[in-house]
Amino acid sequence: MADALFVTLQVILAAIAVYQFTFSLFGLHKKKNKAQFAPQKSFAVLVAAHNEEEVVGALMENLKQLNYPRELYDVFVICDNCTDGTARIVREHGMNACVRTNTNLRGKGYAIEWMLKELWAMPRQYDAVVMFDADNLAHTEFLTEMNNDLCSGAKVIQGYIDTKNPEDSWITAAYGVSYWYINRLWQLSRHNLNMANFLGGTGMCFETNLLKEMGWGATSLVEDLEFTMRSASKGVYPKFNYDAKVFDEKPLTFKASSRQRLRWMQGHFTVARRYFFPLLWQSIKERSLTKFDLALYGANVYIVLLTFLMTAVMWVDNSMFGGPHIANIYGQLPLWLSYFAVGANILTFLLAMALEKVKFKKVYLYLLVFPVYLISWYPITFYAFFTQNNKQWSHTKHTRVVRLEEVQSKQVS
């Protein structure tokens, strides 16, 4: 019975790995011709902030410099339960500081839901809502790219999330490598196939009418994934804009990174429980590969957990009980095939960096410890499974002040 279970699960996991690798190949090519439109859409730019006085000023400066008509966008900073000078700094830059105090409903999802209600009650209404985090920097063409996609019929759009501090530590380098891979070989591949993309928490754009119709309703620890699943279940698929870049600050230490990733995984378990089976059933009834792909992405947290548990069981069986006593299909395969599978996995990250023309020299040195970052996802996911009912938002403190000019100068050096 145990052998049959293990063999079945191993076959499923192997099939999923081949499926994901095959899809990644469609991200090798980047289409160059895109429809361009004159600026016509108006934007409410929302910035979620909790005690961000160290970094919010740089973002305010950045948003003033966007290459888009100033009369077509307004900036609203959600000062959520702030106890510092975030609101004061925002007002000094001439932007709208929207102060929210609610110690019971804490977290980005609740803050956004509150802000949208405030927004709908204002005299001026906007064509779309864009969302950033306080530590972000937006490319000067960001709103221009969002305007192009909205005019082309898109309703939910995800920009390219890049890392603004990949050389600060081996952890920020690991984030950078991961995001270059995700943008090029996951997001772009789905975009090229006209399938659904997933939202990444920042650099997001939503058509106003859609938000009013659906409501926000995404208040879990991963509000981005939750809204992705909600919109997809209604047949609205997020699009990816490769050229709309937003630069996000990443934690400097392994401890801070682990805390952030634990929150992500806790939230992923919650969303997977709510949406995996309904979306999977819809994909079968509608024969929709797009919905199947999103359902599989939603269940990825369980795939990671299952891989970890099976690996741990086989290791214990071999090292402590003189095994193997459990069937292992990988042990029956030629040794070269195992090396090929491991090598292909590593090469996909290097390929993504080559395709993205990464010029950060220190990042290449940090690749030596990149496997530590990858492996650390397993115990984090395992712990998240047993703490997934946690609803407490853990804030990542940002103190690294970087401006867009500095980021762009390093990218071309």
CSV table of C-alpha atoms in Angstrom, one decimal:
chain,number,residue,atom,x,y,z
A,1,MET,CA,0.0,0.0,0.0
A,2,ALA,CA,2.8,2.4,0.9
A,3,ASP,CA,4.7,1.5,-2.2
A,4,ALA,CA,1.7,2.2,-4.4
A,5,LEU,CA,1.1,5.5,-2.7
A,6,PHE,CA,4.7,6.6,-3.1
A,7,VAL,CA,5.0,5.6,-6.7
A,8,THR,CA,1.7,7.3,-7.6
A,9,LEU,CA,2.8,10.5,-5.9
A,10,GLN,CA,6.3,10.4,-7.4
A,11,VAL,CA,4.8,10.0,-10.9
A,12,ILE,CA,2.5,13.0,-10.3
A,13,LEU,CA,5.3,15.2,-9.0
A,14,ALA,CA,7.5,14.2,-11.9
A,15,ALA,CA,4.7,15.0,-14.4
A,16,ILE,CA,4.2,18.4,-12.8
A,17,ALA,CA,7.9,19.2,-13.0
A,18,VAL,CA,7.9,18.3,-16.7
A,19,TYR,CA,4.8,20.4,-17.2
A,20,GLN,CA,6.3,23.4,-15.6
A,21,PHE,CA,9.6,23.0,-17.5
A,22,THR,CA,7.8,22.8,-20.8
A,23,PHE,CA,5.8,25.9,-20.1
A,24,SER,CA,9.0,27.8,-19.2
A,25,LEU,CA,10.3,27.3,-22.7
A,26,PHE,CA,7.6,29.6,-24.0
A,27,GLY,CA,9.2,32.5,-22.1
A,28,LEU,CA,12.4,32.3,-24.2
A,29,HIS,CA,11.0,34.7,-26.8
A,30,LYS,CA,9.9,38.2,-26.0
A,31,LYS,CA,7.5,39.8,-28.5
A,32,LYS,CA,8.6,43.3,-29.6
A,33,ASN,CA,5.5,44.8,-31.3
A,34,LYS,CA,2.9,46.2,-28.9
A,35,ALA,CA,-0.1,48.4,-29.4
A,36,GLN,CA,0.7,52.0,-28.2
A,37,PHE,CA,-2.0,54.5,-27.2
A,38,ALA,CA,-2.0,58.1,-26.3
A,39,PRO,CA,-2.4,58.8,-22.5
A,40,GLN,CA,-6.1,58.7,-21.8
A,41,LYS,CA,-6.8,56.6,-18.7
A,42,SER,CA,-6.8,58.2,-15.3
A,43,PHE,CA,-5.3,56.5,-12.3
A,44,ALA,CA,-5.6,56.4,-8.6
A,45,VAL,CA,-2.2,55.3,-7.4
A,46,LEU,CA,-2.5,53.6,-4.0
A,47,VAL,CA,0.5,53.0,-1.7
A,48,ALA,CA,0.1,50.8,1.3
A,49,ALA,CA,2.3,52.0,4.1
A,50,HIS,CA,2.8,51.1,7.8
A,51,ASN,CA,5.6,53.1,9.5
A,52,GLU,CA,7.5,53.7,6.3
A,53,GLU,CA,9.0,57.2,7.0
A,54,GLU,CA,12.5,56.0,6.0
A,55,VAL,CA,11.5,55.0,2.4
A,56,VAL,CA,8.2,56.6,1.5
A,57,GLY,CA,9.9,60.0,0.6
A,58,ALA,CA,11.9,58.3,-2.2
A,59,LEU,CA,8.8,56.8,-3.7
A,60,MET,CA,6.9,60.1,-3.6
A,61,GLU,CA,9.8,61.8,-5.5
A,62,ASN,CA,9.7,58.9,-7.9
A,63,LEU,CA,6.0,59.1,-8.6
A,64,LYS,CA,6.3,62.8,-9.4
A,65,GLN,CA,8.7,61.9,-12.2
A,66,LEU,CA,6.5,59.4,-14.1
A,67,ASN,CA,6.3,60.0,-17.8
A,68,TYR,CA,2.5,60.5,-17.8
A,69,PRO,CA,0.3,63.6,-17.7
A,70,ARG,CA,0.2,64.8,-14.1
A,71,GLU,CA,-3.5,65.6,-14.3
A,72,LEU,CA,-4.3,62.0,-15.1
A,73,TYR,CA,-3.1,60.5,-11.9
A,74,ASP,CA,-3.3,61.2,-8.1
A,75,VAL,CA,-1.4,59.4,-5.4
A,76,PHE,CA,-3.0,58.2,-2.2
A,77,VAL,CA,-0.8,56.8,0.6
A,78,ILE,CA,-2.7,54.6,3.0
A,79,CYS,CA,-1.0,55.4,6.4
A,80,ASP,CA,-2.2,52.2,8.1
A,81,ASN,CA,-1.9,52.3,11.9
A,82,CYS,CA,1.3,54.4,11.5
A,83,THR,CA,3.0,55.7,14.7
A,84,ASP,CA,5.8,57.6,12.9
A,85,GLY,CA,6.1,60.5,10.4
A,86,THR,CA,4.9,58.7,7.3
A,87,ALA,CA,1.8,60.9,6.8
A,88,ARG,CA,3.8,64.1,7.4
A,89,ILE,CA,6.4,63.2,4.8
A,90,VAL,CA,3.7,62.3,2.2
A,91,ARG,CA,2.0,65.6,2.7
A,92,GLU,CA,5.3,67.5,2.5
A,93,HIS,CA,5.6,66.0,-1.0
A,94,GLY,CA,2.1,67.3,-1.9
A,95,MET,CA,0.5,63.8,-2.0
A,96,ASN,CA,-2.6,62.5,-0.2
A,97,ALA,CA,-2.0,60.9,3.2
A,98,CYS,CA,-5.1,58.8,4.1
A,99,VAL,CA,-4.8,57.9,7.7
A,100,ARG,CA,-6.4,54.6,8.9
A,101,THR,CA,-6.5,53.4,12.5
A,102,ASN,CA,-7.9,50.0,13.1
A,103,THR,CA,-6.0,47.7,15.5
A,104,ASN,CA,-8.3,44.8,15.0
A,105,LEU,CA,-8.3,44.5,11.2
A,106,ARG,CA,-4.6,44.8,10.5
A,107,GLY,CA,-2.8,44.1,7.3
A,108,LYS,CA,-2.5,45.2,3.7
A,109,GLY,CA,-5.6,43.5,2.5
A,110,TYR,CA,-7.8,45.3,5.0
A,111,ALA,CA,-6.1,48.6,4.4
A,112,ILE,CA,-6.8,48.4,0.6
A,113,GLU,CA,-10.4,47.4,1.2
A,114,TRP,CA,-10.8,50.5,3.4
A,115,MET,CA,-9.1,52.8,1.0
A,116,LEU,CA,-11.2,51.6,-2.0
A,117,LYS,CA,-14.4,52.5,-0.1
A,118,GLU,CA,-12.9,56.0,0.6
A,119,LEU,CA,-12.0,56.3,-3.1
A,120,TRP,CA,-15.5,55.4,-4.4
A,121,ALA,CA,-16.9,58.2,-2.2
A,122,MET,CA,-14.7,60.9,-3.6
A,123,PRO,CA,-16.0,63.4,-6.2
A,124,ARG,CA,-13.4,62.4,-8.8
A,125,GLN,CA,-13.5,58.9,-10.1
A,126,TYR,CA,-10.7,57.2,-11.9
A,127,ASP,CA,-10.5,54.7,-14.8
A,128,ALA,CA,-8.1,52.4,-12.9
A,129,VAL,CA,-6.4,51.8,-9.6
A,130,VAL,CA,-2.7,51.1,-9.4
A,131,MET,CA,-1.1,49.6,-6.2
A,132,PHE,CA,2.5,49.9,-4.9
A,133,ASP,CA,4.2,49.3,-1.6
A,134,ALA,CA,5.9,52.1,0.2
A,135,ASP,CA,9.5,50.7,-0.4
A,136,ASN,CA,8.9,50.5,-4.2
A,137,LEU,CA,10.3,52.5,-7.1
A,138,ALA,CA,8.3,52.6,-10.4
A,139,HIS,CA,9.8,52.9,-13.9
A,140,THR,CA,9.0,56.2,-15.5
A,141,GLU,CA,6.9,54.5,-18.2
A,142,PHE,CA,4.9,52.4,-15.7
A,143,LEU,CA,1.6,54.3,-16.1
A,144,THR,CA,2.1,54.6,-19.9
A,145,GLU,CA,2.3,50.8,-20.1
A,146,MET,CA,-0.8,50.4,-17.9
A,147,ASN,CA,-2.6,52.8,-20.2
A,148,ASN,CA,-1.6,50.7,-23.2
A,149,ASP,CA,-2.9,47.5,-21.7
A,150,LEU,CA,-6.2,49.1,-20.4
A,151,CYS,CA,-6.8,50.5,-23.9
A,152,SER,CA,-6.2,47.1,-25.3
A,153,GLY,CA,-8.9,45.6,-23.1
A,154,ALA,CA,-7.1,44.3,-20.1
A,155,LYS,CA,-8.9,44.6,-16.8
A,156,VAL,CA,-6.2,43.3,-14.3
A,157,ILE,CA,-2.5,43.8,-15.0
A,158,GLN,CA,0.6,42.8,-13.2
A,159,GLY,CA,3.8,44.6,-13.9
A,160,TYR,CA,7.4,43.3,-13.9
A,161,ILE,CA,8.6,43.0,-10.2
A,162,ASP,CA,12.3,43.6,-10.0
A,163,THR,CA,14.6,43.8,-7.0
A,164,LYS,CA,16.1,47.2,-6.3
A,165,ASN,CA,18.8,45.9,-3.9
A,166,PRO,CA,20.0,42.5,-5.2
A,167,GLU,CA,23.7,43.1,-4.2
A,168,ASP,CA,23.0,44.0,-0.6
A,169,SER,CA,23.3,40.4,0.7
A,170,TRP,CA,23.1,36.8,-0.4
A,171,ILE,CA,19.5,36.8,0.6
A,172,THR,CA,18.6,39.8,-1.6
A,173,ALA,CA,20.5,38.2,-4.4
A,174,ALA,CA,18.5,35.0,-4.0
A,175,TYR,CA,15.3,37.1,-4.2
A,176,GLY,CA,16.6,38.8,-7.4
A,177,VAL,CA,17.4,35.5,-9.1
A,178,SER,CA,14.0,34.1,-8.2
A,179,TYR,CA,12.2,37.1,-9.5
A,180,TRP,CA,14.1,37.2,-12.8
A,181,TYR,CA,13.2,33.5,-13.3
A,182,ILE,CA,9.5,34.1,-12.4
A,183,ASN,CA,9.2,37.1,-14.7
A,184,ARG,CA,10.8,35.6,-17.7
A,185,LEU,CA,10.1,31.8,-17.5
A,186,TRP,CA,6.8,31.8,-15.7
A,187,GLN,CA,5.0,35.1,-16.2
A,188,LEU,CA,6.2,35.9,-19.7
A,189,SER,CA,5.6,32.3,-20.9
A,190,ARG,CA,1.9,32.5,-19.8
A,191,HIS,CA,1.6,35.9,-21.4
A,192,ASN,CA,3.0,34.6,-24.7
A,193,LEU,CA,0.4,31.8,-24.6
A,194,ASN,CA,-2.4,34.2,-23.8
A,195,MET,CA,-3.0,32.5,-20.5
A,196,ALA,CA,-3.6,33.9,-17.0
A,197,ASN,CA,-0.8,35.5,-15.0
A,198,PHE,CA,-0.7,35.8,-11.2
A,199,LEU,CA,-0.6,39.0,-9.2
A,200,GLY,CA,2.6,39.7,-7.2
A,201,GLY,CA,1.4,42.1,-4.5
A,202,THR,CA,2.8,45.3,-6.0
A,203,GLY,CA,2.9,46.9,-9.4
A,204,MET,CA,-0.7,45.9,-10.0
A,205,CYS,CA,-3.4,47.7,-12.0
A,206,PHE,CA,-7.2,47.1,-11.8
A,207,GLU,CA,-9.9,48.6,-13.9
A,208,THR,CA,-12.2,50.6,-11.6
A,209,ASN,CA,-15.5,49.1,-12.9
A,210,LEU,CA,-14.2,45.6,-12.3
A,211,LEU,CA,-13.2,46.5,-8.7
A,212,LYS,CA,-16.6,48.1,-8.0
A,213,GLU,CA,-18.3,45.0,-9.4
A,214,MET,CA,-16.3,42.4,-7.7
A,215,GLY,CA,-15.3,44.3,-4.6
A,216,TRP,CA,-11.8,43.8,-3.2
A,217,GLY,CA,-12.5,41.0,-0.7
A,218,ALA,CA,-8.9,39.9,-0.5
A,219,THR,CA,-7.9,40.1,3.1
A,220,SER,CA,-5.8,37.0,3.6
A,221,LEU,CA,-2.0,37.2,4.2
A,222,VAL,CA,-1.5,36.9,0.4
A,223,GLU,CA,-4.2,39.3,-0.9
A,224,ASP,CA,-2.5,39.2,-4.4
A,225,LEU,CA,-3.0,35.5,-4.8
A,226,GLU,CA,-6.5,35.6,-3.4
A,227,PHE,CA,-7.6,38.2,-5.8
A,228,THR,CA,-6.0,36.3,-8.7
A,229,MET,CA,-8.1,33.2,-7.8
A,230,ARG,CA,-11.2,35.3,-7.3
A,231,SER,CA,-11.0,37.1,-10.6
A,232,ALA,CA,-10.0,33.9,-12.5
A,233,SER,CA,-13.0,32.0,-11.1
A,234,LYS,CA,-15.1,34.8,-12.7
A,235,GLY,CA,-13.4,34.4,-16.1
A,236,VAL,CA,-11.2,37.6,-15.7
A,237,TYR,CA,-7.6,36.6,-16.2
A,238,PRO,CA,-4.7,38.9,-15.1
A,239,LYS,CA,-2.3,40.0,-17.8
A,240,PHE,CA,1.4,40.5,-17.5
A,241,ASN,CA,3.2,43.7,-18.8
A,242,TYR,CA,6.9,42.9,-19.1
A,243,ASP,CA,7.9,46.5,-19.7
A,244,ALA,CA,6.1,48.0,-16.7
A,245,LYS,CA,8.8,47.6,-14.1
A,246,VAL,CA,8.5,48.2,-10.4
A,247,PHE,CA,11.6,47.8,-8.1
A,248,ASP,CA,10.9,46.2,-4.8
A,249,GLU,CA,13.1,46.2,-1.7
A,250,LYS,CA,14.0,42.8,-0.3
A,251,PRO,CA,14.9,41.8,3.3
A,252,LEU,CA,18.6,41.8,4.0
A,253,THR,CA,18.8,38.9,6.5
A,254,PHE,CA,17.9,35.3,6.4
A,255,LYS,CA,15.8,35.8,9.6
A,256,ALA,CA,13.7,38.6,8.0
A,257,SER,CA,13.4,36.7,4.8
A,258,SER,CA,12.2,33.5,6.6
A,259,ARG,CA,9.5,35.6,8.5
A,260,GLN,CA,8.3,37.1,5.3
A,261,ARG,CA,8.2,33.8,3.4
A,262,LEU,CA,6.5,32.1,6.3
A,263,ARG,CA,3.7,34.7,6.1
A,264,TRP,CA,3.5,34.0,2.3
A,265,MET,CA,3.2,30.2,2.8
A,266,GLN,CA,0.6,30.6,5.6
A,267,GLY,CA,-1.5,32.7,3.3
A,268,HIS,CA,-0.9,30.3,0.4
A,269,PHE,CA,-2.3,27.4,2.4
A,270,THR,CA,-5.4,29.5,3.1
A,271,VAL,CA,-6.0,30.4,-0.5
A,272,ALA,CA,-5.3,26.8,-1.7
A,273,ARG,CA,-8.0,25.5,0.7
A,274,ARG,CA,-10.6,27.9,-0.6
A,275,TYR,CA,-9.9,28.0,-4.3
A,276,PHE,CA,-8.0,24.9,-5.5
A,277,PHE,CA,-10.9,22.4,-5.9
A,278,PRO,CA,-13.5,24.9,-7.2
A,279,LEU,CA,-11.0,26.2,-9.8
A,280,LEU,CA,-10.0,22.7,-10.7
A,281,TRP,CA,-13.6,21.6,-11.1
A,282,GLN,CA,-14.2,24.7,-13.3
A,283,SER,CA,-11.2,23.8,-15.5
A,284,ILE,CA,-12.6,20.3,-16.0
A,285,LYS,CA,-16.1,21.4,-16.8
A,286,GLU,CA,-15.0,24.2,-19.1
A,287,ARG,CA,-12.0,22.3,-20.5
A,288,SER,CA,-9.9,25.3,-19.6
A,289,LEU,CA,-6.1,24.8,-19.5
A,290,THR,CA,-5.8,28.4,-18.2
A,291,LYS,CA,-7.9,27.6,-15.1
A,292,PHE,CA,-6.1,24.3,-14.6
A,293,ASP,CA,-2.8,26.1,-14.7
A,294,LEU,CA,-3.9,28.6,-12.1
A,295,ALA,CA,-5.4,25.9,-9.9
A,296,LEU,CA,-2.0,24.1,-10.1
A,297,TYR,CA,-0.2,27.3,-9.1
A,298,GLY,CA,-2.5,27.7,-6.2
A,299,ALA,CA,-1.7,24.2,-5.0
A,300,ASN,CA,2.0,24.7,-5.4
A,301,VAL,CA,2.4,25.1,-1.6
A,302,TYR,CA,1.1,21.6,-1.1
A,303,ILE,CA,3.4,20.3,-3.8
A,304,VAL,CA,6.4,21.8,-1.9
A,305,LEU,CA,5.1,20.3,1.3
A,306,LEU,CA,4.6,16.9,-0.3
A,307,THR,CA,8.1,16.9,-1.9
A,308,PHE,CA,9.6,17.7,1.5
A,309,LEU,CA,7.7,15.0,3.4
A,310,MET,CA,8.5,12.3,0.9
A,311,THR,CA,12.1,13.2,0.7
A,312,ALA,CA,12.3,13.2,4.6
A,313,VAL,CA,10.6,9.8,4.8
A,314,MET,CA,12.9,8.2,2.2
A,315,TRP,CA,16.0,9.7,3.9
A,316,VAL,CA,14.9,8.3,7.3
A,317,ASP,CA,14.2,5.0,5.8
A,318,ASN,CA,17.6,4.7,4.2
A,319,SER,CA,19.8,6.2,6.9
A,320,MET,CA,18.1,4.9,10.1
A,321,PHE,CA,16.4,1.7,9.0
A,322,GLY,CA,18.8,0.2,6.5
A,323,GLY,CA,16.4,0.9,3.6
A,324,PRO,CA,15.2,1.3,1.0
A,325,HIS,CA,12.0,-0.4,2.1
A,326,ILE,CA,9.8,2.0,0.2
A,327,ALA,CA,9.4,2.0,-3.6
A,328,ASN,CA,11.3,4.8,-5.3
A,329,ILE,CA,10.9,5.1,-9.1
A,330,TYR,CA,13.8,7.5,-9.2
A,331,GLY,CA,16.1,4.8,-8.0
A,332,GLN,CA,15.1,2.7,-11.1
A,333,LEU,CA,16.1,5.5,-13.5
A,334,PRO,CA,19.5,5.8,-15.2
A,335,LEU,CA,21.9,7.9,-13.1
A,336,TRP,CA,22.5,10.3,-16.0
A,337,LEU,CA,18.8,11.2,-16.0
A,338,SER,CA,19.0,12.2,-12.3
A,339,TYR,CA,22.0,14.5,-13.0
A,340,PHE,CA,20.1,15.9,-16.1
A,341,ALA,CA,17.1,16.7,-14.0
A,342,VAL,CA,19.1,18.5,-11.3
A,343,GLY,CA,21.2,20.3,-13.9
A,344,ALA,CA,18.2,21.4,-15.9
A,345,ASN,CA,16.7,22.9,-12.7
A,346,ILE,CA,19.8,24.9,-12.0
A,347,LEU,CA,20.3,26.0,-15.6
A,348,THR,CA,16.8,27.5,-15.8
A,349,PHE,CA,17.8,30.1,-13.2
A,350,LEU,CA,21.0,30.8,-15.1
A,351,LEU,CA,19.1,31.0,-18.4
A,352,ALA,CA,16.7,33.5,-16.9
A,353,MET,CA,19.6,35.7,-15.8
A,354,ALA,CA,21.1,35.5,-19.2
A,355,LEU,CA,17.9,36.3,-20.9
A,356,GLU,CA,17.3,39.2,-18.6
A,357,LYS,CA,20.9,40.4,-19.2
A,358,VAL,CA,21.7,40.6,-15.5
A,359,LYS,CA,24.8,42.7,-14.9
A,360,PHE,CA,25.1,42.6,-11.1
A,361,LYS,CA,28.5,41.0,-10.6
A,362,LYS,CA,28.0,40.2,-6.9
A,363,VAL,CA,24.8,38.3,-7.7
A,364,TYR,CA,26.8,35.7,-9.7
A,365,LEU,CA,29.1,35.1,-6.8
A,366,TYR,CA,26.1,34.7,-4.4
A,367,LEU,CA,24.8,31.9,-6.7
A,368,LEU,CA,27.1,29.6,-4.7
A,369,VAL,CA,24.8,29.8,-1.8
A,370,PHE,CA,21.6,30.1,-3.8
A,371,PRO,CA,20.7,26.4,-3.2
A,372,VAL,CA,20.5,27.2,0.6
A,373,TYR,CA,17.8,29.7,-0.1
A,374,LEU,CA,15.9,27.2,-2.3
A,375,ILE,CA,16.2,24.3,0.2
A,376,SER,CA,15.1,26.6,3.1
A,377,TRP,CA,11.6,26.8,1.5
A,378,TYR,CA,10.9,23.2,2.6
A,379,PRO,CA,11.1,23.7,6.4
A,380,ILE,CA,9.4,27.1,6.1
A,381,THR,CA,6.5,25.5,4.2
A,382,PHE,CA,6.4,22.6,6.7
A,383,TYR,CA,6.1,25.0,9.6
A,384,ALA,CA,3.6,27.1,7.7
A,385,PHE,CA,1.3,24.1,7.3
A,386,PHE,CA,0.9,23.8,11.1
A,387,THR,CA,0.5,27.6,11.6
A,388,GLN,CA,-1.6,28.3,8.6
A,389,ASN,CA,-4.5,29.6,10.7
A,390,ASN,CA,-2.3,32.6,11.8
A,391,LYS,CA,-3.9,35.8,10.6
A,392,GLN,CA,-1.4,38.2,12.2
A,393,TRP,CA,0.3,40.4,9.6
A,394,SER,CA,4.1,40.5,10.1
A,395,HIS,CA,5.5,43.8,8.9
A,396,THR,CA,8.9,43.8,7.1
A,397,LYS,CA,10.8,46.9,8.2
A,398,HIS,CA,12.4,48.9,5.3
A,399,THR,CA,15.3,51.2,5.9
A,400,ARG,CA,17.3,51.0,2.6
A,401,VAL,CA,16.8,54.3,0.8
A,402,VAL,CA,17.5,53.8,-3.0
A,403,ARG,CA,16.5,56.0,-5.8
A,404,LEU,CA,15.6,55.0,-9.4
A,405,GLU,CA,18.7,56.5,-10.9
A,406,GLU,CA,20.9,54.4,-8.7
A,407,VAL,CA,19.1,51.2,-9.6
A,408,GLN,CA,19.2,51.9,-13.3
A,409,SER,CA,22.8,52.9,-13.3
A,410,LYS,CA,23.8,49.6,-11.7
A,411,GLN,CA,21.8,47.7,-14.3
A,412,VAL,CA,23.7,49.1,-17.2
A,413,SER,CA,27.2,49.2,-15.6
